[in-house]
Short mmCIF file of C-alpha atoms in Angstrom, two decimals:
data_model
loop_
_atom_site.label_atom_id
_atom_site.label_comp_id
_atom_site.label_asym_id
_atom_site.label_seq_id
_atom_site.Cartn_x
_atom_site.Cartn_y
_atom_site.Cartn_z
CA MET A 1070 0.00 0.00 0.00
CA ILE A 1071 1.42 3.35 -1.09
CA THR A 1072 0.25 6.41 0.87
CA ILE A 1073 -0.35 9.72 -0.87
CA ASN A 1074 -1.01 13.30 0.27
CA ILE A 1075 -2.40 15.87 -2.11
CA ILE A 1076 -1.94 19.60 -1.58
CA GLY A 1077 -4.45 21.67 -3.54
CA SER A 1078 -8.07 21.70 -4.68
CA GLY A 1079 -7.93 22.84 -8.31
CA ASN A 1080 -8.85 20.88 -11.44
CA VAL A 1081 -5.86 18.57 -11.48
CA ALA A 1082 -6.00 18.01 -7.70
CA GLN A 1083 -9.69 17.09 -7.88
CA HIS A 1084 -9.17 14.62 -10.72
CA LEU A 1085 -6.27 13.03 -8.82
CA ILE A 1086 -8.34 12.80 -5.62
CA SER A 1087 -11.08 10.98 -7.54
CA VAL A 1088 -8.82 8.56 -9.37
CA PHE A 1089 -6.64 7.68 -6.37
CA GLN A 1090 -9.68 6.88 -4.24
CA GLN A 1091 -10.78 4.36 -6.86
CA THR A 1092 -7.34 2.75 -7.10
CA GLU A 1093 -6.34 -0.41 -5.27
CA ASN A 1094 -3.02 -0.45 -3.43
CA ILE A 1095 -3.10 3.33 -3.05
CA MET A 1096 -4.22 5.02 0.14
CA LEU A 1097 -5.12 8.68 -0.21
CA GLN A 1098 -4.10 9.74 3.29
CA GLN A 1099 -4.66 13.49 3.49
CA VAL A 1100 -5.71 16.36 1.25
CA PHE A 1101 -4.73 19.92 2.12
CA SER A 1102 -7.13 22.65 1.07
CA ARG A 1103 -7.53 26.07 2.62
CA LYS A 1104 -11.27 25.74 2.08
CA ARG A 1105 -12.90 22.49 3.20
CA GLU A 1106 -15.95 23.19 0.96
CA SER A 1107 -14.02 22.98 -2.27
CA ILE A 1108 -13.30 19.27 -1.89
CA ASN A 1109 -15.67 17.82 0.71
CA HIS A 1110 -17.90 16.47 -2.07
CA LEU A 1111 -14.98 14.29 -3.13
CA ILE A 1112 -13.43 12.97 0.06
CA SER A 1113 -14.43 12.25 3.66
CA ASP A 1114 -14.05 15.14 6.04
CA ASP A 1115 -11.51 13.48 8.33
CA LYS A 1116 -8.99 13.32 5.48
CA ILE A 1117 -9.17 17.04 4.75
CA VAL A 1118 -6.47 19.20 6.35
CA THR A 1119 -6.64 23.00 6.45
CA HIS A 1120 -3.39 23.66 8.34
CA TYR A 1121 0.00 22.55 7.06
CA SER A 1122 1.01 21.54 10.58
CA ASP A 1123 -1.61 18.76 10.50
CA LEU A 1124 0.00 17.06 7.48
CA LYS A 1125 1.66 13.72 8.18
CA THR A 1126 4.40 12.15 6.11
CA ALA A 1127 3.33 9.94 3.21
CA ASP A 1128 5.18 7.92 0.57
CA ILE A 1129 4.40 10.69 -1.91
CA THR A 1130 3.16 14.23 -1.30
CA ILE A 1131 1.74 15.74 -4.50
CA ILE A 1132 1.65 19.55 -4.71
CA SER A 1133 -1.03 20.44 -7.24
CA VAL A 1134 -1.32 24.22 -7.06
CA THR A 1135 -0.70 27.13 -9.47
CA ASP A 1136 2.86 27.38 -10.78
CA ASP A 1137 3.71 30.47 -8.77
CA ALA A 1138 2.57 28.91 -5.49
CA ILE A 1139 4.61 25.69 -5.70
CA ALA A 1140 7.76 27.05 -4.02
CA GLU A 1141 5.89 28.67 -1.14
CA VAL A 1142 3.70 25.61 -0.53
CA SER A 1143 6.77 23.35 -0.49
CA ASN A 1144 8.36 25.66 2.14
CA GLN A 1145 5.33 25.19 4.39
CA LEU A 1146 5.46 21.40 4.53
CA PRO A 1147 6.03 20.32 8.16
CA PHE A 1148 8.33 17.39 7.32
CA GLU A 1149 11.73 16.70 5.78
CA ASN A 1150 13.43 14.14 3.56
CA GLN A 1151 10.13 12.92 2.06
CA LEU A 1152 9.29 12.50 -1.63
CA VAL A 1153 7.48 15.69 -2.70
CA VAL A 1154 6.38 16.18 -6.32
CA HIS A 1155 4.56 18.92 -8.21
CA THR A 1156 2.19 18.52 -11.18
CA SER A 1157 3.31 21.44 -13.36
CA GLY A 1158 4.47 21.25 -16.96
CA SER A 1159 6.46 24.45 -16.89
CA VAL A 1160 8.11 24.57 -13.48
CA GLY A 1161 11.47 22.93 -12.79
CA LEU A 1162 12.28 20.41 -10.11
CA GLU A 1163 14.19 23.10 -8.21
CA ALA A 1164 11.02 24.99 -7.27
CA ILE A 1165 10.49 22.45 -4.48
CA ASN A 1166 12.19 23.24 -1.16
CA ALA A 1167 15.43 21.25 -0.77
CA LYS A 1168 14.44 19.96 2.66
CA ASN A 1169 12.48 17.23 0.85
CA ARG A 1170 13.34 14.85 -2.03
CA LYS A 1171 12.06 16.43 -5.25
CA GLY A 1172 10.05 15.05 -8.11
CA VAL A 1173 7.50 15.83 -10.81
CA PHE A 1174 4.22 14.04 -11.58
CA TYR A 1175 2.85 15.87 -14.62
CA PRO A 1176 -0.35 14.58 -16.25
CA LEU A 1177 -0.45 16.18 -19.69
CA GLN A 1178 -4.08 16.81 -20.51
CA THR A 1179 -6.64 19.61 -20.40
CA PHE A 1180 -8.64 19.08 -17.23
CA SER A 1181 -11.99 20.69 -16.72
CA LYS A 1182 -13.88 20.15 -13.49
CA SER A 1183 -17.14 19.24 -15.18
CA LYS A 1184 -15.81 16.58 -17.53
CA ALA A 1185 -14.77 13.10 -16.43
CA ILE A 1186 -11.38 12.01 -17.73
CA ASP A 1187 -10.29 8.54 -18.71
CA PHE A 1188 -6.98 8.62 -16.86
CA LYS A 1189 -5.75 5.45 -18.59
CA ALA A 1190 -5.19 7.49 -21.77
CA VAL A 1191 -3.58 10.50 -20.06
CA PRO A 1192 0.20 10.64 -20.55
CA ILE A 1193 1.98 11.15 -17.24
CA CYS A 1194 5.51 12.58 -17.28
CA LEU A 1195 7.70 11.69 -14.31
CA GLU A 1196 10.97 13.01 -12.95
CA THR A 1197 12.75 12.50 -9.64
CA GLU A 1198 15.89 13.95 -8.16
CA ASN A 1199 17.01 10.54 -6.87
CA GLU A 1200 16.91 7.40 -8.96
CA SER A 1201 15.65 5.45 -5.95
CA ASP A 1202 12.48 7.56 -5.77
CA TYR A 1203 11.61 6.92 -9.40
CA ALA A 1204 10.32 3.38 -8.85
CA VAL A 1205 7.61 4.34 -6.36
CA LEU A 1206 6.44 7.31 -8.45
CA GLU A 1207 6.34 5.12 -11.56
CA SER A 1208 4.37 2.38 -9.80
CA VAL A 1209 1.71 4.92 -8.78
CA ALA A 1210 1.57 6.48 -12.25
CA LYS A 1211 1.21 3.06 -13.88
CA THR A 1212 -1.74 2.10 -11.70
CA ILE A 1213 -3.75 5.01 -13.11
CA SER A 1214 -2.37 5.47 -16.67
CA ASP A 1215 -1.15 3.30 -19.53
CA LYS A 1216 1.14 6.06 -20.78
CA VAL A 1217 3.94 6.82 -18.35
CA PHE A 1218 7.12 8.57 -19.50
CA LYS A 1219 10.40 9.48 -17.82
CA ILE A 1220 10.88 13.12 -18.79
CA SER A 1221 13.58 15.50 -17.56
CA SER A 1222 12.87 19.13 -16.65
CA ASN A 1223 14.38 20.27 -19.92
CA GLN A 1224 12.32 17.77 -21.89
CA ARG A 1225 9.20 18.83 -20.01
CA GLN A 1226 9.91 22.42 -20.97
CA SER A 1227 10.20 21.35 -24.61
CA LEU A 1228 6.84 19.54 -24.35
CA HIS A 1229 5.26 22.67 -22.95
CA VAL A 1230 6.59 24.75 -25.85
CA ALA A 1231 5.53 22.07 -28.35
CA ALA A 1232 2.03 22.06 -26.83
CA VAL A 1233 1.79 25.82 -27.38
CA PHE A 1234 2.46 25.27 -31.09
CA SER A 1235 0.32 22.15 -31.54
CA CYS A 1236 -2.60 23.10 -29.27
CA ASN A 1237 -2.79 26.78 -28.25
CA PHE A 1238 -1.72 28.14 -31.63
CA VAL A 1239 -3.78 25.50 -33.43
CA ASN A 1240 -6.89 26.59 -31.54
CA HIS A 1241 -6.17 30.19 -32.51
CA LEU A 1242 -6.00 29.17 -36.19
CA TYR A 1243 -9.42 27.55 -35.74
CA HIS A 1244 -10.55 30.98 -34.53
CA LEU A 1245 -9.07 32.80 -37.54
CA GLY A 1246 -10.74 30.27 -39.86
CA LYS A 1247 -14.04 30.80 -38.07
CA GLU A 1248 -13.68 34.57 -38.37
CA ILE A 1249 -13.16 34.30 -42.13
CA CYS A 1250 -16.31 32.14 -42.32
CA ASP A 1251 -18.31 34.53 -40.13
CA GLU A 1252 -17.32 37.54 -42.24
CA ASN A 1253 -18.66 35.75 -45.31
CA ASN A 1254 -21.82 34.33 -43.70
CA VAL A 1255 -20.59 30.77 -44.12
CA PRO A 1256 -21.30 28.29 -41.28
CA PHE A 1257 -17.97 27.31 -39.67
CA GLU A 1258 -19.42 23.81 -39.13
CA ILE A 1259 -18.80 23.13 -42.85
CA LEU A 1260 -15.09 22.95 -41.96
CA MET A 1261 -15.57 20.69 -38.96
CA PRO A 1262 -15.13 17.28 -40.67
CA LEU A 1263 -11.94 18.54 -42.32
CA ILE A 1264 -10.63 19.86 -39.00
CA GLN A 1265 -11.32 16.53 -37.30
CA GLU A 1266 -9.74 14.63 -40.18
CA THR A 1267 -6.63 16.82 -39.93
CA ALA A 1268 -6.26 15.89 -36.26
CA ASP A 1269 -7.00 12.21 -36.95
CA LYS A 1270 -4.57 11.87 -39.83
CA ILE A 1271 -1.48 12.40 -37.67
CA LYS A 1272 -2.31 9.28 -35.67
CA THR A 1273 -1.09 7.25 -38.64
CA LEU A 1274 1.00 9.69 -40.71
CA SER A 1275 3.69 12.12 -39.59
CA PRO A 1276 2.53 15.75 -39.91
CA LEU A 1277 5.18 16.21 -42.60
CA GLU A 1278 3.67 13.37 -44.65
CA ALA A 1279 0.15 14.58 -43.95
CA GLN A 1280 0.75 18.13 -45.19
CA THR A 1281 -1.55 19.26 -48.02
CA GLY A 1282 -2.64 22.61 -49.45
CA PRO A 1283 -1.42 25.32 -51.81
CA ALA A 1284 1.82 26.03 -49.90
CA LYS A 1285 2.83 22.37 -49.98
CA ARG A 1286 1.98 22.10 -53.71
CA ASN A 1287 3.76 25.41 -54.31
CA ASP A 1288 0.57 26.52 -56.04
CA GLN A 1289 1.48 30.20 -56.44
CA LYS A 1290 -1.72 31.06 -58.28
CA THR A 1291 -3.94 29.93 -55.39
CA ILE A 1292 -1.66 31.51 -52.79
CA GLU A 1293 -1.96 34.86 -54.57
CA LYS A 1294 -5.74 34.48 -54.87
CA HIS A 1295 -5.94 33.84 -51.13
CA MET A 1296 -3.66 36.76 -50.30
CA SER A 1297 -5.82 39.15 -52.27
CA PHE A 1298 -8.99 37.65 -50.80
CA LEU A 1299 -7.76 38.49 -47.29
CA ASP A 1300 -8.37 42.18 -46.73
CA ASP A 1301 -6.98 42.20 -43.20
CA GLU A 1302 -3.22 42.96 -42.97
CA HIS A 1303 -2.90 40.90 -39.80
CA LYS A 1304 -4.25 37.72 -41.42
CA LYS A 1305 -2.15 38.39 -44.52
CA THR A 1306 0.99 38.47 -42.34
CA ILE A 1307 0.10 35.13 -40.74
CA TYR A 1308 -0.82 33.61 -44.10
CA ARG A 1309 2.50 34.72 -45.60
CA LEU A 1310 4.65 33.52 -42.68
CA LEU A 1311 3.03 30.08 -42.35
CA THR A 1312 3.06 29.57 -46.13
CA GLN A 1313 6.80 30.31 -46.15
CA SER A 1314 7.26 27.99 -43.20
CA ILE A 1315 5.50 25.08 -44.92
CA GLN A 1316 7.65 25.66 -48.00
CA LYS A 1317 10.79 25.77 -45.86
CA TYR A 1318 10.06 22.39 -44.28
CA ASN A 1319 8.16 20.63 -47.05
CA GLY A 1320 9.98 22.05 -50.06
CA MET B 53 -34.66 8.83 -61.67
CA ILE B 54 -31.92 11.46 -62.06
CA THR B 55 -29.17 10.67 -64.58
CA ILE B 56 -25.57 11.65 -63.92
CA ASN B 57 -22.37 11.71 -65.96
CA ILE B 58 -18.98 11.99 -64.27
CA ILE B 59 -15.92 13.33 -66.06
CA GLY B 60 -12.68 12.29 -64.34
CA SER B 61 -11.07 9.41 -62.48
CA GLY B 62 -9.29 11.05 -59.53
CA ASN B 63 -10.01 10.67 -55.82
CA VAL B 64 -13.20 12.71 -55.73
CA ALA B 65 -14.49 11.19 -58.98
CA GLN B 66 -13.90 7.64 -57.70
CA HIS B 67 -15.69 8.33 -54.42
CA LEU B 68 -18.62 9.85 -56.32
CA ILE B 69 -18.77 6.87 -58.70
CA SER B 70 -18.97 4.51 -55.73
CA VAL B 71 -21.56 6.43 -53.78
CA PHE B 72 -23.85 7.18 -56.76
CA GLN B 73 -23.90 3.52 -57.78
CA GLN B 74 -25.18 2.65 -54.31
CA THR B 75 -27.86 5.34 -54.34
CA GLU B 76 -31.48 4.74 -55.24
CA ASN B 77 -33.16 7.11 -57.68
CA ILE B 78 -29.83 8.02 -59.22
CA MET B 79 -28.59 6.48 -62.44
CA LEU B 80 -24.88 6.83 -63.11
CA GLN B 81 -25.10 6.94 -66.87
CA GLN B 82 -21.53 7.45 -68.15
CA VAL B 83 -18.06 8.07 -66.77
CA PHE B 84 -15.41 9.71 -68.92
CA SER B 85 -11.82 8.67 -68.29
CA ARG B 86 -8.92 8.84 -70.72
CA LYS B 87 -7.73 5.53 -69.28
CA ARG B 88 -10.30 2.76 -68.90
CA GLU B 89 -8.03 0.93 -66.37
CA SER B 90 -8.21 3.66 -63.75
CA ILE B 91 -11.91 3.09 -63.08
CA ASN B 92 -12.93 -0.31 -64.48
CA HIS B 93 -12.68 -1.80 -60.98
CA LEU B 94 -15.51 0.55 -59.96
CA ILE B 95 -17.98 0.52 -62.84
CA SER B 96 -19.06 -1.75 -65.67
CA ASP B 97 -17.12 -1.32 -68.89
CA ASP B 98 -20.09 -0.27 -71.03
CA LYS B 99 -20.52 2.87 -68.94
CA ILE B 100 -16.94 4.03 -69.43
CA VAL B 101 -16.35 6.57 -72.18
CA THR B 102 -12.88 7.50 -73.46
CA HIS B 103 -13.91 10.00 -76.13
CA TYR B 104 -15.91 13.14 -75.37
CA SER B 105 -17.96 12.62 -78.52
CA ASP B 106 -19.48 9.48 -76.94
CA LEU B 107 -20.96 11.39 -74.00
CA LYS B 108 -24.73 11.71 -73.96
CA THR B 109 -26.70 14.39 -72.15
CA ALA B 110 -27.65 13.71 -68.54
CA ASP B 111 -29.58 15.64 -65.90
CA ILE B 112 -26.23 16.55 -64.33
CA THR B 113 -22.71 16.25 -65.74
CA ILE B 114 -20.12 16.45 -62.98
CA ILE B 115 -16.61 17.56 -63.98
CA SER B 116 -14.25 16.22 -61.32
CA VAL B 117 -10.76 17.00 -62.62
CA THR B 118 -7.84 19.20 -61.48
CA ASP B 119 -8.65 22.91 -61.17
CA ASP B 120 -6.63 23.91 -64.20
CA ALA B 121 -8.34 21.35 -66.47
CA ILE B 122 -11.95 22.33 -65.70
CA ALA B 123 -12.27 25.02 -68.39
CA GLU B 124 -10.76 22.88 -71.15
CA VAL B 125 -12.85 19.82 -70.23
CA SER B 126 -16.02 21.91 -70.24
CA ASN B 127 -15.12 23.17 -73.74
CA GLN B 128 -14.93 19.57 -74.98
CA LEU B 129 -18.41 18.52 -73.92
CA PRO B 130 -20.41 17.54 -77.03
CA PHE B 131 -23.73 19.03 -75.85
CA GLU B 132 -25.26 22.40 -74.99
CA ASN B 133 -27.72 23.90 -72.52
CA GLN B 134 -27.26 21.05 -70.00
CA LEU B 135 -26.49 21.37 -66.28
CA VAL B 136 -22.70 21.02 -65.90
CA VAL B 137 -21.05 21.35 -62.48
CA HIS B 138 -17.48 21.13 -61.20
CA THR B 139 -16.29 19.85 -57.81
CA SER B 140 -13.59 22.40 -56.98
CA GLY B 141 -13.38 24.56 -53.89
CA SER B 142 -11.27 27.25 -55.44
CA VAL B 143 -12.53 27.67 -58.99
CA GLY B 144 -15.42 29.99 -59.85
CA LEU B 145 -18.59 29.13 -61.70
CA GLU B 146 -17.29 31.02 -64.75
CA ALA B 147 -14.61 28.39 -65.50
CA ILE B 148 -17.32 26.28 -67.11
CA ASN B 149 -17.98 26.98 -70.81
CA ALA B 150 -21.07 29.19 -71.25
CA LYS B 151 -22.64 26.82 -73.79
CA ASN B 152 -23.98 24.83 -70.81
CA ARG B 153 -25.79 25.84 -67.57
CA LYS B 154 -23.17 26.20 -64.86
CA GLY B 155 -23.03 24.90 -61.30
CA VAL B 156 -20.78 23.70 -58.51
CA PHE B 157 -21.00 20.50 -56.47
CA TYR B 158 -18.16 20.77 -53.96
CA PRO B 159 -17.77 18.04 -51.32
CA LEU B 160 -15.51 19.53 -48.64
CA GLN B 161 -13.42 16.70 -47.29
CA THR B 162 -9.97 15.17 -47.71
CA PHE B 163 -10.41 12.21 -49.99
CA SER B 164 -7.84 9.48 -50.21
CA LYS B 165 -8.33 6.58 -52.58
CA SER B 166 -7.55 3.95 -50.00
CA LYS B 167 -9.94 5.12 -47.29
CA ALA B 168 -13.70 4.67 -47.40
CA ILE B 169 -15.65 7.83 -46.65
CA ASP B 170 -18.98 8.12 -44.87
CA PHE B 171 -20.54 10.53 -47.33
CA LYS B 172 -23.47 11.28 -45.00
CA ALA B 173 -21.13 13.41 -42.88
CA VAL B 174 -19.38 15.18 -45.78
CA PRO B 175 -20.57 18.78 -46.23
CA ILE B 176 -21.51 19.47 -49.84
CA CYS B 177 -21.52 23.06 -51.07
CA LEU B 178 -23.79 23.81 -54.00
CA GLU B 179 -24.13 26.70 -56.41
CA THR B 180 -25.98 27.09 -59.69
CA GLU B 181 -26.17 29.87 -62.25
CA ASN B 182 -29.95 29.48 -62.59
CA GLU B 183 -32.26 29.16 -59.64
CA SER B 184 -34.23 26.48 -61.49
CA ASP B 185 -31.21 24.15 -61.61
CA TYR B 186 -30.63 24.37 -57.87
CA ALA B 187 -33.47 22.00 -56.94
CA VAL B 188 -32.16 19.04 -58.92
CA LEU B 189 -28.60 19.53 -57.70
CA GLU B 190 -29.82 19.79 -54.11
CA SER B 191 -31.94 16.67 -54.39
CA VAL B 192 -28.90 14.67 -55.55
CA ALA B 193 -26.66 16.12 -52.82
CA LYS B 194 -29.26 15.34 -50.15
CA THR B 195 -29.51 11.69 -51.18
CA ILE B 196 -25.83 11.17 -50.35
CA SER B 197 -25.13 13.71 -47.56
CA ASP B 198 -26.91 15.10 -44.49
CA LYS B 199 -25.00 18.38 -44.76
CA VAL B 200 -25.89 20.33 -47.86
CA PHE B 201 -25.22 24.08 -48.08
CA LYS B 202 -26.01 26.76 -50.66
CA ILE B 203 -22.68 28.55 -51.05
CA SER B 204 -21.82 31.29 -53.56
CA SER B 205 -18.48 31.39 -55.42
CA ASN B 206 -17.27 34.15 -53.11
CA GLN B 207 -18.32 32.19 -50.02
CA ARG B 208 -16.63 29.08 -51.39
CA GLN B 209 -13.46 31.08 -51.83
CA SER B 210 -13.69 32.19 -48.18
CA LEU B 211 -14.14 28.57 -47.10
CA HIS B 212 -11.07 27.60 -49.03
CA VAL B 213 -9.01 30.32 -47.34
CA ALA B 214 -10.47 29.40 -43.93
CA ALA B 215 -9.53 25.76 -44.54
CA VAL B 216 -5.94 26.80 -45.19
CA PHE B 217 -5.85 28.43 -41.76
CA SER B 218 -7.78 25.75 -39.85
CA CYS B 219 -6.36 22.66 -41.57
CA ASN B 220 -3.20 23.21 -43.66
CA PHE B 221 -1.60 25.66 -41.23
CA VAL B 222 -2.81 23.62 -38.27
CA ASN B 223 -1.11 20.52 -39.65
CA HIS B 224 2.09 22.52 -40.08
CA LEU B 225 1.93 23.56 -36.40
CA TYR B 226 1.63 19.87 -35.53
CA HIS B 227 4.85 19.45 -37.49
CA LEU B 228 6.64 22.27 -35.65
CA GLY B 229 5.50 20.79 -32.32
CA LYS B 230 6.78 17.40 -33.40
CA GLU B 231 10.11 18.87 -34.41
CA ILE B 232 10.53 20.49 -30.98
CA CYS B 233 9.78 17.09 -29.41
CA ASP B 234 12.19 15.26 -31.73
CA GLU B 235 15.00 17.71 -30.99
CA ASN B 236 14.57 16.97 -27.29
CA ASN B 237 14.10 13.19 -27.59
CA VAL B 238 10.54 13.41 -26.35
CA PRO B 239 7.92 11.14 -28.00
CA PHE B 240 5.44 13.34 -29.92
CA GLU B 241 2.70 10.86 -28.95
CA ILE B 242 2.70 12.41 -25.46
CA LEU B 243 0.97 15.43 -27.05
CA MET B 244 -1.56 13.36 -28.98
CA PRO B 245 -4.41 13.33 -26.40
CA LEU B 246 -4.08 17.11 -26.00
CA ILE B 247 -4.13 17.60 -29.78
CA GLN B 248 -7.27 15.45 -30.12
CA GLU B 249 -8.91 17.28 -27.20
CA THR B 250 -8.14 20.63 -28.85
CA ALA B 251 -9.94 19.51 -32.02
CA ASP B 252 -12.82 18.01 -30.02
CA LYS B 253 -13.39 21.03 -27.81
CA ILE B 254 -14.53 23.27 -30.67
CA LYS B 255 -17.48 20.98 -31.33
CA THR B 256 -19.10 22.45 -28.22
CA LEU B 257 -17.21 25.71 -27.56
CA SER B 258 -16.26 28.48 -30.00
CA PRO B 259 -12.48 28.58 -30.59
CA LEU B 260 -12.44 31.97 -28.86
CA GLU B 261 -13.98 30.46 -25.72
CA ALA B 262 -11.75 27.39 -25.96
CA GLN B 263 -8.49 29.37 -26.09
CA THR B 264 -5.98 28.53 -23.34
CA GLY B 265 -2.24 28.96 -22.86
CA PRO B 266 0.29 31.62 -21.84
CA ALA B 267 -0.69 34.13 -24.56
CA LYS B 268 -4.34 34.01 -23.54
CA ARG B 269 -3.43 34.37 -19.81
CA ASN B 270 -0.97 37.12 -20.74
CA ASP B 271 1.61 35.12 -18.77
CA GLN B 272 4.66 37.13 -19.81
CA LYS B 273 7.04 35.06 -17.68
CA THR B 274 6.19 31.81 -19.47
CA ILE B 275 6.18 33.50 -22.89
CA GLU B 276 9.72 34.76 -22.25
CA LYS B 277 10.83 31.34 -21.01
CA HIS B 278 9.48 29.77 -24.20
CA MET B 279 11.10 32.40 -26.41
CA SER B 280 14.49 31.78 -24.87
CA PHE B 281 13.96 28.01 -25.04
CA LEU B 282 13.47 28.23 -28.81
CA ASP B 283 16.91 28.54 -30.38
CA ASP B 284 15.61 28.68 -33.94
CA GLU B 285 14.87 32.22 -35.24
CA HIS B 286 12.18 30.90 -37.56
CA LYS B 287 10.18 29.27 -34.76
CA LYS B 288 10.70 32.36 -32.58
CA THR B 289 9.13 34.52 -35.32
CA ILE B 290 6.10 32.24 -35.53
CA TYR B 291 5.81 32.06 -31.72
CA ARG B 292 5.93 35.86 -31.46
CA LEU B 293 3.40 36.51 -34.24
CA LEU B 294 0.82 33.95 -33.07
CA THR B 295 1.20 35.05 -29.44
CA GLN B 296 0.50 38.65 -30.51
CA SER B 297 -2.43 37.43 -32.58
CA ILE B 298 -4.01 35.57 -29.65
CA GLN B 299 -3.59 38.66 -27.49
CA LYS B 300 -5.13 40.85 -30.19
CA TYR B 301 -8.29 38.71 -30.39
CA ASN B 302 -8.54 37.38 -26.85
CA GLY B 303 -7.24 40.40 -24.96
#
């Protein structure tokens, strides 16, 4: 039986509380939350702690708070030389106070409170300061997910940057596409099957192989038509840069 | 019974040949292909025509060839005053020779020869020169798809531009994300659930509502970390421009 403490009551913390309570061989020992109300629908009252001084040691203490609060929370822990991990994609190992043994337990998925998550499909990226701590963290991760990866702080940073390109920026391009549709009274839903297909395709092809469109074909006539169709300088600039970029990589 | 001719033997033509042969109340009368071999696995030999002069009139003649060939093919048709439509997203109505009545039958999806398509979910965009021709074209479209839209040439052009943003450019951002992963020996598959979730989310939220990430939060610290992580000037330029763009629209 592995014992776990969770510090925090946000989206990730709540999903972890739920999944650990349903998992054999894991004992969710204590959850720290400043406000009892934010988690007492998830866990019995006697496990909720509102003062750091009431926290007991556990095999793993998971700090699942906002990035900026990780260091301060780790300072407040009333014990030493325990395995303490955070759940952030963009914060290094070093944010955790050196009085404990540091690690990272980073589930890479968008969590929203209202939507249940199938944790088995959520990639979990692990890192520990000491090799000896890795085994216990890995055993916990593997009980809840089929996709567990050993990822260094630098690699995690690269993942975070890659996710900005492949998710945040992608979503923004959906928005620009929708705006072009809206301006021309065309339902954006017409594009939806193509958008879904674009995301599906890269499950079996590399994005480089999957690339299509006028830039890839070097179809200058269509590119010029599109550029003159766009009346907005901002969209023109994006169109030009990403067209050049496709030609740079796919040329 | 509506009679249809198809001119062409490419991806779209082949999918249309298959679906029309399975559709009640539609009679696929003739298919023109320069090479008999490219379609004789799909349709009986007596329906294949290799000379334009052998084409008979039909209720609808569908020209499904490359954009540049549409005008020339329409010149070759041996009849006049018939409904003739093309299947291109980026070519205007006017490409079709004026001796016939012009229209467009544009199925908006990525077609690959090897993959079966559920046509019911494929949006089909229709346009006709004469209002009276619209009804017959619509009735055919509705027998094969649940998503039929009346779309003018200008609207179709806007859709094509929007698809470049929301599909071609999106796929390229998948590639840039993958490259960042590759450079850091991180498996790109770790990002896959997040990429799928990003595409799924906009089925229920507008892309503007669905936007997340450092640019949206105006998290300058993370943006600067990412900028200094990227060592490649090209990726920095894209990161900067799309970050500004998110802030412009979501600010």
